[in-house]
mmCIF file of C-alpha atoms and ligand atoms in Angstrom:
data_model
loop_
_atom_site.group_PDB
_atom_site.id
_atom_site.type_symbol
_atom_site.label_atom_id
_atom_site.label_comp_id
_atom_site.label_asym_id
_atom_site.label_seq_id
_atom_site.Cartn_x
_atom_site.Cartn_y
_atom_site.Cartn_z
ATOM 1 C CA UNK A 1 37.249 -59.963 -13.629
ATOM 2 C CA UNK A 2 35.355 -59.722 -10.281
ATOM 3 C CA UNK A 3 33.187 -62.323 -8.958
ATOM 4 C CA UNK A 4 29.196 -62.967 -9.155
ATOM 5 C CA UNK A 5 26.674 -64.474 -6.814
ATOM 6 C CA UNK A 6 26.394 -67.599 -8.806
ATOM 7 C CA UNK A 7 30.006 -68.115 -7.342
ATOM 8 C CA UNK A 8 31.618 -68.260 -10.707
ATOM 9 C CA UNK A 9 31.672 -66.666 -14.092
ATOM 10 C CA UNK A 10 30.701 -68.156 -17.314
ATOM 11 C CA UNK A 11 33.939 -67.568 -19.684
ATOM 12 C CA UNK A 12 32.859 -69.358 -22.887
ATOM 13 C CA UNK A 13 36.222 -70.053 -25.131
ATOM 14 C CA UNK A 14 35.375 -70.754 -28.531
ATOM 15 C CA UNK A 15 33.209 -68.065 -29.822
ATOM 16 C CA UNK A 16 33.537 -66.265 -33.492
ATOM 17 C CA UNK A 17 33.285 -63.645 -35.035
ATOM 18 C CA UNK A 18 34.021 -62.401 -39.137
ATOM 19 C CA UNK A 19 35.300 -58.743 -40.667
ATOM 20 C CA UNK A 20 32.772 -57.837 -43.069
ATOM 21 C CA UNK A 21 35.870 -57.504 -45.459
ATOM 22 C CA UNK A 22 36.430 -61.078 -45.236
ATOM 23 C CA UNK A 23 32.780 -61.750 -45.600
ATOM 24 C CA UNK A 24 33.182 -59.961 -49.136
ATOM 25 C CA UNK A 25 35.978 -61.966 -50.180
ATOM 26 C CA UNK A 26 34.344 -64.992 -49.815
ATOM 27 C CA UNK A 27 31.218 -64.092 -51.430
ATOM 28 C CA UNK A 28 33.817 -63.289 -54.528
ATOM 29 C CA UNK A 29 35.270 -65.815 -54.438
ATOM 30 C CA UNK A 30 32.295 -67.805 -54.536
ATOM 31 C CA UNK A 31 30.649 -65.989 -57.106
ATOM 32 C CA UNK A 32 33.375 -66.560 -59.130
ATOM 33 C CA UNK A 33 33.643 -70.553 -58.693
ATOM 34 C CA UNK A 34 37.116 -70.196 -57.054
ATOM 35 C CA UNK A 35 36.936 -72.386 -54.475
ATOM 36 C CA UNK A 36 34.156 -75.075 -55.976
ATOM 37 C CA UNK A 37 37.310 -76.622 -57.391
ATOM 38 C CA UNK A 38 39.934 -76.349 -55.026
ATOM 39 C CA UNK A 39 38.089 -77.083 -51.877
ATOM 40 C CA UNK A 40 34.373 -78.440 -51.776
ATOM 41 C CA UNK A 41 34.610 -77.703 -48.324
ATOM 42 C CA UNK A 42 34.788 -74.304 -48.194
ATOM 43 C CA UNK A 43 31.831 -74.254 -50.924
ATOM 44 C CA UNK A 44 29.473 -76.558 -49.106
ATOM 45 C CA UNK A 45 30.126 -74.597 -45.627
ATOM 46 C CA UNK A 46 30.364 -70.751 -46.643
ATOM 47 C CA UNK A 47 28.459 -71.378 -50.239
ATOM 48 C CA UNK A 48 25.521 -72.416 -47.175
ATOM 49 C CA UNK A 49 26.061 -69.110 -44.772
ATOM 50 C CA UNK A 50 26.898 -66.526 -48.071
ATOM 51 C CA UNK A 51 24.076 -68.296 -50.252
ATOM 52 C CA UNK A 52 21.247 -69.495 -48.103
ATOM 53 C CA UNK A 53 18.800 -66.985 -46.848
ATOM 54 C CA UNK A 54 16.426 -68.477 -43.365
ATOM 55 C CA UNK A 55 16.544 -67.313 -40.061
ATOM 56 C CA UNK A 56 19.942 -69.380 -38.644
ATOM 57 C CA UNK A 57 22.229 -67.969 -41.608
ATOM 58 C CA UNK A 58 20.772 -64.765 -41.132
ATOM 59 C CA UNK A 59 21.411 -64.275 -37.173
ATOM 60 C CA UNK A 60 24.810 -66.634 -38.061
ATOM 61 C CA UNK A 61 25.992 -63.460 -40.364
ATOM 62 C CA UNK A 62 24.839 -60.654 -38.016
ATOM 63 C CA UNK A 63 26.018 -61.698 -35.124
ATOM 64 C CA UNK A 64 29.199 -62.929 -36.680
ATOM 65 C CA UNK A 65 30.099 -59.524 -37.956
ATOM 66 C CA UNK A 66 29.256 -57.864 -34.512
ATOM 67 C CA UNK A 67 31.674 -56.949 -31.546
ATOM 68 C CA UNK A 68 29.726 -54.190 -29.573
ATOM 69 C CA UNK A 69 26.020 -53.991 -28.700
ATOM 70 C CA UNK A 70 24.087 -57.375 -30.676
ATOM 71 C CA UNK A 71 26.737 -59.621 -29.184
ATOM 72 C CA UNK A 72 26.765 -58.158 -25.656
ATOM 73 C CA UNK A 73 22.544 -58.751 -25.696
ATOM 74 C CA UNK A 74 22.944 -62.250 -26.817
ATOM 75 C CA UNK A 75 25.801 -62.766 -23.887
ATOM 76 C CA UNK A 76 23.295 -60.907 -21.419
ATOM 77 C CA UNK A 77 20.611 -62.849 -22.182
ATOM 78 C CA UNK A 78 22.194 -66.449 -21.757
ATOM 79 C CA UNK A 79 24.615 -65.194 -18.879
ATOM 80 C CA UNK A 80 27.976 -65.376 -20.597
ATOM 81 C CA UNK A 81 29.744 -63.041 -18.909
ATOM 82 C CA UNK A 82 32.646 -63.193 -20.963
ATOM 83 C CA UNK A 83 33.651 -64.398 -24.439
ATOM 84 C CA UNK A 84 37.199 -65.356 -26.138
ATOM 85 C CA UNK A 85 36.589 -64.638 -29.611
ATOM 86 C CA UNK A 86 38.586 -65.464 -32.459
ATOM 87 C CA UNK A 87 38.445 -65.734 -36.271
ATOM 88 C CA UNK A 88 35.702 -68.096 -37.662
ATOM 89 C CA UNK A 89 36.949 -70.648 -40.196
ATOM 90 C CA UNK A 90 37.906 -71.087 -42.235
ATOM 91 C CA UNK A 91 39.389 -67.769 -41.516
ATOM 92 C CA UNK A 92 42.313 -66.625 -43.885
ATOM 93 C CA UNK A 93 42.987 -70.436 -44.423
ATOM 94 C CA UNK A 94 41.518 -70.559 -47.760
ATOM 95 C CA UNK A 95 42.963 -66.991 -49.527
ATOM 96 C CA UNK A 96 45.933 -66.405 -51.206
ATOM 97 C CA UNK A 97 49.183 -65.482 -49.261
ATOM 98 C CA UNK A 98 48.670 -62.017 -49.424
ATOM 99 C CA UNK A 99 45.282 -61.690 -49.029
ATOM 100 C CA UNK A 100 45.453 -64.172 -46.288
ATOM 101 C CA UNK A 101 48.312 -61.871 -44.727
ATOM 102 C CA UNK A 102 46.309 -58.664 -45.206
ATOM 103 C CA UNK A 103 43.259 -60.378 -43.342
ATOM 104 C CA UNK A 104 44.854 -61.784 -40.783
ATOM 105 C CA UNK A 105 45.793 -58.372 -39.738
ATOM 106 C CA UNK A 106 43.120 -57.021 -40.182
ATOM 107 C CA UNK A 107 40.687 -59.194 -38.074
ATOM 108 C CA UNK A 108 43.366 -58.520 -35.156
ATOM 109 C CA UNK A 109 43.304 -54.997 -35.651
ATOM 110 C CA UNK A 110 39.037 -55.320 -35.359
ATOM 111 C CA UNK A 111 39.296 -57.626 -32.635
ATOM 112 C CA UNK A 112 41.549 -55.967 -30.533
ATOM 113 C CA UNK A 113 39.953 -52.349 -31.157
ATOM 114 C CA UNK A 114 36.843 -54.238 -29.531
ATOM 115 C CA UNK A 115 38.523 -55.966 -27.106
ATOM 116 C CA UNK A 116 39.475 -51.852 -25.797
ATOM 117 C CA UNK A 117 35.846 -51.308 -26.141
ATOM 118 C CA UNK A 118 34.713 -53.758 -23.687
ATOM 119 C CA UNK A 119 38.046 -55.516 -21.889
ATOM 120 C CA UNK A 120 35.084 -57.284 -19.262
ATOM 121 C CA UNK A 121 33.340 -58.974 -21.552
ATOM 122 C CA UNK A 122 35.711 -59.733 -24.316
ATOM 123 C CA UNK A 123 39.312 -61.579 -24.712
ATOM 124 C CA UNK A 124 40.073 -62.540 -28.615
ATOM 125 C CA UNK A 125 42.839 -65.289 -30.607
ATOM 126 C CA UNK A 126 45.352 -63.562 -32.772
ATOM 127 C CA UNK A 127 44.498 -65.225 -36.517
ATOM 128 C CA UNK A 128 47.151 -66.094 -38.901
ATOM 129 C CA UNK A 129 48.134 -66.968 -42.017
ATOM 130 C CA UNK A 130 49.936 -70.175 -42.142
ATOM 131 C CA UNK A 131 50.431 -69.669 -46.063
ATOM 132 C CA UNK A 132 53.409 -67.525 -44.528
ATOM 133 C CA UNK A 133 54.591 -69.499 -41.201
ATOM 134 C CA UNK A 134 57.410 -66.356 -40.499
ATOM 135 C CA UNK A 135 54.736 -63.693 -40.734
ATOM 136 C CA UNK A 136 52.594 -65.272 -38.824
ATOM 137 C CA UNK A 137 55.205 -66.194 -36.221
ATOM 138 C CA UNK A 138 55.835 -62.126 -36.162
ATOM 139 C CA UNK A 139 52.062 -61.424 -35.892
ATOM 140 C CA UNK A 140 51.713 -64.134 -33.118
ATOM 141 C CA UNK A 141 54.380 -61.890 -31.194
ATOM 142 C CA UNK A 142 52.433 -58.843 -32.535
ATOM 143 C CA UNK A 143 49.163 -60.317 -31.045
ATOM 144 C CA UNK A 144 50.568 -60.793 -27.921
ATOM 145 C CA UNK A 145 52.928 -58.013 -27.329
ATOM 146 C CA UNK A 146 51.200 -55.419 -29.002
ATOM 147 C CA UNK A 147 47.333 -55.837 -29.185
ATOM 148 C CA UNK A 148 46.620 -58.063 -26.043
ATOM 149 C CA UNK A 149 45.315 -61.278 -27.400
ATOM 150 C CA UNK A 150 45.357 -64.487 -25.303
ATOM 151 C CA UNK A 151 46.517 -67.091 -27.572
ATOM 152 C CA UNK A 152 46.313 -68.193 -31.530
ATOM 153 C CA UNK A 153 43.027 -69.639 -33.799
ATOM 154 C CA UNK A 154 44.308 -72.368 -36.120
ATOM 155 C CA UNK A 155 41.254 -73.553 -38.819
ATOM 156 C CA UNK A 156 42.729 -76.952 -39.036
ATOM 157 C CA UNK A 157 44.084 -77.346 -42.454
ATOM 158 C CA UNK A 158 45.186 -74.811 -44.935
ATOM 159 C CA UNK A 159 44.731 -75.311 -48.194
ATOM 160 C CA UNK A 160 45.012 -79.550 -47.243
ATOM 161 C CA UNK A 161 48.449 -78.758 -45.634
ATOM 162 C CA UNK A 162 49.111 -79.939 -42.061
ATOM 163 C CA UNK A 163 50.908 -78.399 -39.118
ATOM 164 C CA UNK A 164 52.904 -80.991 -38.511
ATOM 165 C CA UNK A 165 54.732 -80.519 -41.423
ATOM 166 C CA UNK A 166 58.245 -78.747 -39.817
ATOM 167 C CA UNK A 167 57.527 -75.467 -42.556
ATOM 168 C CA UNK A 168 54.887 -74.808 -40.103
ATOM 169 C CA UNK A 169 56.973 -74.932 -37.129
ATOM 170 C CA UNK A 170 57.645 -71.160 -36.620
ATOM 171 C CA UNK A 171 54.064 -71.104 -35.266
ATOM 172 C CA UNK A 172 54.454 -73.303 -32.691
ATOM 173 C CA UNK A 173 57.930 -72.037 -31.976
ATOM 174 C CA UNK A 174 56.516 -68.678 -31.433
ATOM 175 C CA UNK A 175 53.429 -69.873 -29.493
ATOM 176 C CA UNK A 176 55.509 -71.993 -27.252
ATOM 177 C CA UNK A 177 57.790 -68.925 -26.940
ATOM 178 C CA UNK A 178 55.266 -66.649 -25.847
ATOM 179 C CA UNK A 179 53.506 -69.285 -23.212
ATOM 180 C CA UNK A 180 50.270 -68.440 -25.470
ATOM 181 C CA UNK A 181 48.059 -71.257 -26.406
ATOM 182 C CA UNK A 182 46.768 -72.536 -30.032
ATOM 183 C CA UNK A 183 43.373 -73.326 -30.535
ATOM 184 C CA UNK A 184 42.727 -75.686 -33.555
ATOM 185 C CA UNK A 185 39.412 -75.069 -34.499
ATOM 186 C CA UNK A 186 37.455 -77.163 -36.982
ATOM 187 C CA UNK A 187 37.915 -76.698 -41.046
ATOM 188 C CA UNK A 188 35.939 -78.598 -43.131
ATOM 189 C CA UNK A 189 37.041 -81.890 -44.462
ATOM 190 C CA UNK A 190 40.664 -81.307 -46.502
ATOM 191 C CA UNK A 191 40.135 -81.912 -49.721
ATOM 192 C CA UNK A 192 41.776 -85.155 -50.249
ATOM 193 C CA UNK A 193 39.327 -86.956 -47.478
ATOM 194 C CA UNK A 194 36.171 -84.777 -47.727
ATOM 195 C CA UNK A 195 34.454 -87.108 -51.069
ATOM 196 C CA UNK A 196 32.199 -89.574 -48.678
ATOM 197 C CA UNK A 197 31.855 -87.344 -46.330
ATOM 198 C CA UNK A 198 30.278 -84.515 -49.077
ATOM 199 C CA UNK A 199 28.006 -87.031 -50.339
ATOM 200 C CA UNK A 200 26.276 -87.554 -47.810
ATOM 201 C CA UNK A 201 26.022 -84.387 -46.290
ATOM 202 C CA UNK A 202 28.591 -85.119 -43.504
ATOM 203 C CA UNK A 203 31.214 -82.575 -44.100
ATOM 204 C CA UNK A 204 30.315 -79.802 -41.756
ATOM 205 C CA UNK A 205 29.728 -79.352 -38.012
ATOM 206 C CA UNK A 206 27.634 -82.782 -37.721
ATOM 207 C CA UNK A 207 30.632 -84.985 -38.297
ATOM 208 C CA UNK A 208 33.450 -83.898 -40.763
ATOM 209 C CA UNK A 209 34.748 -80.558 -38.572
ATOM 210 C CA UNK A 210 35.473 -83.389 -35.989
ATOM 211 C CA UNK A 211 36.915 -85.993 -38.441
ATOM 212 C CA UNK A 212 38.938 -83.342 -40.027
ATOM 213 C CA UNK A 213 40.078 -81.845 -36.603
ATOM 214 C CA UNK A 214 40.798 -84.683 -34.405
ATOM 215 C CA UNK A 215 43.015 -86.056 -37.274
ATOM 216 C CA UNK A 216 45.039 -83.003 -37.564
ATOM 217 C CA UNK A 217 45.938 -83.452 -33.596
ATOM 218 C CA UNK A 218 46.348 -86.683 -33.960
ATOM 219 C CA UNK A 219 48.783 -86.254 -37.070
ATOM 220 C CA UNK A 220 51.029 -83.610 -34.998
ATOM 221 C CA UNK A 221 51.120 -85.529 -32.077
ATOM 222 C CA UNK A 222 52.551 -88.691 -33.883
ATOM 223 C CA UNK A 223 54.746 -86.226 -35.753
ATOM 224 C CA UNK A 224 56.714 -85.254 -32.055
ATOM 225 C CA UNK A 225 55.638 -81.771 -32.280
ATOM 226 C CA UNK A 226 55.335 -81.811 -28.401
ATOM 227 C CA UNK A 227 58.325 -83.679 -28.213
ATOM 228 C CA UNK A 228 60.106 -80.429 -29.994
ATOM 229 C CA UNK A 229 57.892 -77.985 -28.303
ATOM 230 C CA UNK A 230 57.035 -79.680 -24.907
ATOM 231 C CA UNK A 231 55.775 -77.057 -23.254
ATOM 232 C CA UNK A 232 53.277 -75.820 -26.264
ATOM 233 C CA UNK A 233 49.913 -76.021 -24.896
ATOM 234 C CA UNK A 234 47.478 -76.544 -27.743
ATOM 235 C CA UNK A 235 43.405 -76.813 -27.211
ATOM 236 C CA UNK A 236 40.413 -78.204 -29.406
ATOM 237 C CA UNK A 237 36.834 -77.770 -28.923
ATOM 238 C CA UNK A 238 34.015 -80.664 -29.078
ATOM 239 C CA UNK A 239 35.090 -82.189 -26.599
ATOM 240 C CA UNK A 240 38.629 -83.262 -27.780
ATOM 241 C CA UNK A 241 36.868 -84.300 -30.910
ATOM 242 C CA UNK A 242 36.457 -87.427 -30.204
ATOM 243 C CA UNK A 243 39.884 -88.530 -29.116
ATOM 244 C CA UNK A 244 39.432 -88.576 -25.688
ATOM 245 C CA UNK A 245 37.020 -91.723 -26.254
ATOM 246 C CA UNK A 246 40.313 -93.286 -28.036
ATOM 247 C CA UNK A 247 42.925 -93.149 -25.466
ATOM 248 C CA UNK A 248 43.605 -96.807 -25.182
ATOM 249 C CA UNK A 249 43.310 -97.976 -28.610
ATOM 250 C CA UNK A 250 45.930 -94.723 -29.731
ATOM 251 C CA UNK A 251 48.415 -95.794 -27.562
ATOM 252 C CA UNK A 252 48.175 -99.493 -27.821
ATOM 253 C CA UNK A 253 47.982 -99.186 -32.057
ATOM 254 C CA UNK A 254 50.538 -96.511 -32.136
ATOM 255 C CA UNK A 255 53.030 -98.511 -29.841
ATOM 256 C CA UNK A 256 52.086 -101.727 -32.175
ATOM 257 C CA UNK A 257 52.697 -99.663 -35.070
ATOM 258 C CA UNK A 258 56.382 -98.484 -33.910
ATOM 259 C CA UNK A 259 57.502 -101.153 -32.656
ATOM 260 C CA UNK A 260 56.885 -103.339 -36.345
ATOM 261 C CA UNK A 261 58.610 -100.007 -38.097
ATOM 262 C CA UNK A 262 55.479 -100.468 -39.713
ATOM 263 C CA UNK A 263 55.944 -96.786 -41.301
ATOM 264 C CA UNK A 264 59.520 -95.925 -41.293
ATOM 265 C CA UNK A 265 58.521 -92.342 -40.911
ATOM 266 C CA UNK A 266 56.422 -93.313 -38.129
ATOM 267 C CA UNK A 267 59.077 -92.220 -34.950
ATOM 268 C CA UNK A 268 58.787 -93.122 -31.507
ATOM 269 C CA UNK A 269 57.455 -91.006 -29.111
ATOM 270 C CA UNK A 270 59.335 -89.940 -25.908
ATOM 271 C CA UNK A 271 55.710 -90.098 -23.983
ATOM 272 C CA UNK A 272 52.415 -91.817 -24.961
ATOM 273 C CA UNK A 273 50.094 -90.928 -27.214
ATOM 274 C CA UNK A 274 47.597 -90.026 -24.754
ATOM 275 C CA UNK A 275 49.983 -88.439 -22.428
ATOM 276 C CA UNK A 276 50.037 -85.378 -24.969
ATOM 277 C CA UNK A 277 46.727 -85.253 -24.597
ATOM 278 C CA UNK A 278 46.335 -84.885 -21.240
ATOM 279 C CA UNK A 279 49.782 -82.830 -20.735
ATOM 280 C CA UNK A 280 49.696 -80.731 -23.680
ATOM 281 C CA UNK A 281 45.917 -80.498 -24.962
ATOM 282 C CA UNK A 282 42.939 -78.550 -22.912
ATOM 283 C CA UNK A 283 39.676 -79.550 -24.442
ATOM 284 C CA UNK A 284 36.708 -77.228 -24.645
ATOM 285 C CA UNK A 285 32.589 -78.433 -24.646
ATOM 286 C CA UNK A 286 31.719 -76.400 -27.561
ATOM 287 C CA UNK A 287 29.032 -77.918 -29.238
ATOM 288 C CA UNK A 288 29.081 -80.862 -26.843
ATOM 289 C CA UNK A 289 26.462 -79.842 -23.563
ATOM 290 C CA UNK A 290 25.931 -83.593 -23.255
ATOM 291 C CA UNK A 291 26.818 -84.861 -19.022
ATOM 292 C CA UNK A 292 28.314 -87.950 -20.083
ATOM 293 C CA UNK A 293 30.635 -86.577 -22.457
ATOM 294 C CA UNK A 294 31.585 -84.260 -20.815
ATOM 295 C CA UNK A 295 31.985 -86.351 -17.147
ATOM 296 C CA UNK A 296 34.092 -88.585 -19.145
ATOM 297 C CA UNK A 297 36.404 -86.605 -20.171
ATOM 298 C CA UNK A 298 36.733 -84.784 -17.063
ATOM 299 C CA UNK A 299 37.504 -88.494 -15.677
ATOM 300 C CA UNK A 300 40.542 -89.116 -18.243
ATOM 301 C CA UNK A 301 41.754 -86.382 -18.976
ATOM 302 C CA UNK A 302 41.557 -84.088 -15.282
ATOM 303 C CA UNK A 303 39.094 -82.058 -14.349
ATOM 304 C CA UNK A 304 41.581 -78.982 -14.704
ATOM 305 C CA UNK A 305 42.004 -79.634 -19.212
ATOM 306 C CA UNK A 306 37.942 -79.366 -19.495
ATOM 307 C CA UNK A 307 36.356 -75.798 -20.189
ATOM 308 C CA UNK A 308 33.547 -74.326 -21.349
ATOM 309 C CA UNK A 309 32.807 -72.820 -24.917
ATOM 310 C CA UNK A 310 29.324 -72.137 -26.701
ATOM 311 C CA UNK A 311 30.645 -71.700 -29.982
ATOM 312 C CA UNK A 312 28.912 -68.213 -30.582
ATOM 313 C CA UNK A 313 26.730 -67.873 -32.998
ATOM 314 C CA UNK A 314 26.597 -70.972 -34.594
ATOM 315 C CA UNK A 315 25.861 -72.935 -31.165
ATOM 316 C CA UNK A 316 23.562 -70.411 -29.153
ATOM 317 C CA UNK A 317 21.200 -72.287 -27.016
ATOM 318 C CA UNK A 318 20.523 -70.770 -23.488
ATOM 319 C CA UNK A 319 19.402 -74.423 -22.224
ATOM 320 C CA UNK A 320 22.593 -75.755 -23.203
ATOM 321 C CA UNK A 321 24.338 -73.264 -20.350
ATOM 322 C CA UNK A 322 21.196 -74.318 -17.840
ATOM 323 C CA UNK A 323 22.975 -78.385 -18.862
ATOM 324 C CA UNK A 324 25.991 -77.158 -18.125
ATOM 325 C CA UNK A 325 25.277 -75.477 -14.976
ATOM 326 C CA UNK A 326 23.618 -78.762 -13.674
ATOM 327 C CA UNK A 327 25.858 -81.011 -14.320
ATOM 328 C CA UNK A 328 26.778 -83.541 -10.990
ATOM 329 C CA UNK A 329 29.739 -81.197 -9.720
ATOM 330 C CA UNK A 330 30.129 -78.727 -6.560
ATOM 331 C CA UNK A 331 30.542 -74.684 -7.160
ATOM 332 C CA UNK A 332 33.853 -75.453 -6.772
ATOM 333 C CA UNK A 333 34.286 -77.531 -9.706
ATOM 334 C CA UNK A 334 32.324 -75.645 -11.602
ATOM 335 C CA UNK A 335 34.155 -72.350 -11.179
ATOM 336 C CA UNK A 336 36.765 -74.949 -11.921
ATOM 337 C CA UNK A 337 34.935 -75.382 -15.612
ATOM 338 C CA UNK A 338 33.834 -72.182 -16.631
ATOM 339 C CA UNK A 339 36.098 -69.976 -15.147
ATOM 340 C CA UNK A 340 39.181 -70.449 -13.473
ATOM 341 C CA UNK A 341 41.099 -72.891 -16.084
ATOM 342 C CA UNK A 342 40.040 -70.724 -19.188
ATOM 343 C CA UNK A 343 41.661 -67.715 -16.632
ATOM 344 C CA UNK A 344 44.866 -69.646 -16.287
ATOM 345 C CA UNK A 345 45.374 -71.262 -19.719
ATOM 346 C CA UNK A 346 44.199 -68.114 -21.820
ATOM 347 C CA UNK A 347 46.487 -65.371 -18.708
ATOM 348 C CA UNK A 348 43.052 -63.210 -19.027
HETATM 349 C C1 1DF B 1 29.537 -74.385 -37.722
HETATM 350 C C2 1DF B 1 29.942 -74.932 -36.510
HETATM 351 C C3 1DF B 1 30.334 -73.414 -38.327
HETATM 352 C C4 1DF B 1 31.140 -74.546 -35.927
HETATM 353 C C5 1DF B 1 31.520 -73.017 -37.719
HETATM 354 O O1 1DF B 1 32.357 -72.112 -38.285
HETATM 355 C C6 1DF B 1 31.898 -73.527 -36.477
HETATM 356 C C7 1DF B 1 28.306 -74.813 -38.354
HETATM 357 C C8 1DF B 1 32.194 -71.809 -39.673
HETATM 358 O O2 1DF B 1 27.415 -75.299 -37.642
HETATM 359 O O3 1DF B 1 28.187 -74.666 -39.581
HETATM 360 O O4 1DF B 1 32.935 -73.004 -35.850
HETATM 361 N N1 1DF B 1 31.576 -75.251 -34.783
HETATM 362 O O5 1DF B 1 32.688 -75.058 -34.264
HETATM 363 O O6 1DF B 1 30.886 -76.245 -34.382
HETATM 364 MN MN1 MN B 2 33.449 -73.285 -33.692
#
């Protein structure tokens, strides 16, 4: 990608997009009351976008199910100058195997064709279907080898499984493998945790996505999934979700914790709990424009595991790029920010 006068380009990492077939699905499924039961999440987040007509759903649904001209305008006209797109959740997470399988493909078919369309301005995550951990090893390697995506979109939990689970670990195998990174991206609440959270309207993007997500790291990181797969590079958005703000209490709890064999399950760790986080985990500011936040994090983690995302189109606010742009740091760092470490981690 060549250079700009600004000095750096805006790469922004977390940005989605939807098949129209998938789209369909869930409004059948919906229709039907197939997922009310199994997961109130999925009802209270895409029962919202399929069911809800005002202007956010309706520009949430267009754009979503847009990779050419809409999208471009919308980059153009808040100076993204290039997007990583993948899936948005809770992508294939919620079908059946097969239908999951069949989606999965093809999303990275779509995504891929308009990735050829317009290589400048977009990169895109190969989806999965982690109902079938071997397929979606082979389509991780299909992603990667065949159609030129940068790295794998995870929707936190499927179906209120958890990757750290080892029947999962053919993902990470073949991520780790391949040098291509895993983004876990927000689900709502699994269905075992999401009750309090429901009732009181905390289940989405406010407050359950991050509850949800930041769990599911924490839950493979105290599994020793980095301990199997050490050079895995895994990245969330929101700013870490919230465990960057934890660092101390995580490793003195979980060293408390091991040492009592409070949990026999509970194993130690060959490094600390927040050295995963800073050696295996980039964190992205989707959502999250907010200096403080986003200085601190920068401060404990390195400046070099902090990039930009907008989180296209849920998130599109062109003051939140003019907050980003101001924050207290030199070109340098911020080519650093929006540019250079989404370049490195994502190979674009
Ligand atoms: C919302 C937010 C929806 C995010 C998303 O995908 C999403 C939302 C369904 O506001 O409902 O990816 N987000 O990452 O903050
Ligand atoms: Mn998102």
């Amino acid at each position: 990608m060549s250079d700009t006068t600004r000095g750096y380009l805006r790469i922004a990492t977390e940005e989605a997009f939807a098949p129209p077939e998938l789209i369909t699905l869930y409004r059948d499924m919906l229709d039907r009351g197939i997922a009310s039961h199994g997961d109130p999440g999925f009802q209270s987040l895409m029962g919202f976008y399929t069911g809800h007509r005002s202007e956010r759903t309706e520009f949430v649904f267009d754009r979503l199910q847009d990779l050419g001209a809409a999208r471009i305008a919308d980059m153009d006209a808040t100076g993204i100058d290039h997007q990583v797109i993948s899936l948005t959740s809770p992508g294939t997470q919620i079908l059946g195997t097969a239908d999951a399988v069949a989606m999965a493909t093809l999303a990275n078919d779509q995504l891929a064709e308009a990735v050829r369309r317009h290589p400048d301005r977009f990169s895109g995550l190969t989806a999965i279907a982690p109902q079938d951990p071997e397929h979606a090893a082979k389509e991780i390697e299909r992603g990667h080898r065949e159609l030129g995506l940068k790295g794998v979109i995870i929707n936190s939990h499927t179906q209120g499984e958890y990757l750290d689970d080892p029947k999962f670990w053919a993902i990470f195998e073949a991520a780790e493998a391949l040098d291509t990174p895993v983004y876990l991206h927000p689900n709502t609440p699994s269905p075992r945790m999401i009750g309090p959270l429901l009732d009181a309207g905390l289940d989405g993007a406010i407050y359950g996505f991050g509850v949800e997500t930041g769990m599911h790291l924490l839950r493979i990181i105290t599994a020793g999934v980095f301990d199997r797969f050490p050079r895995l590079k895994m990245v969330v958005g929101h700013l870490g979700e919230a465990l960057p703000f934890w660092l101390y209490r995580l490793d003195y709890m979980h060293g408390a914790s091991v040492r009592a064999g409070r949990y026999p399950f509970m194993k130690p760790l060959e490094r600390n709990v927040s050295d995963y986080l800073r050696e295996n985990v980039w964190v992205t500011t989707s959502g999250m424009p907010w200096a403080p936040a986003i200085m601190f994090c920068r401060e404990v983690l390195g400046p070099e595991r902090v990039l930009y995302a907008m989180d296209y189109p849920y998130q599109y606010a062109p003051d939140e790029v003019t907050a980003q742009d101001n924050l207290p740091l030199s070109s340098a760092d911020l080519k650093v920010f929006y540019q250079t470490t989404a370049e490195e981690l994502f190979h674009l």
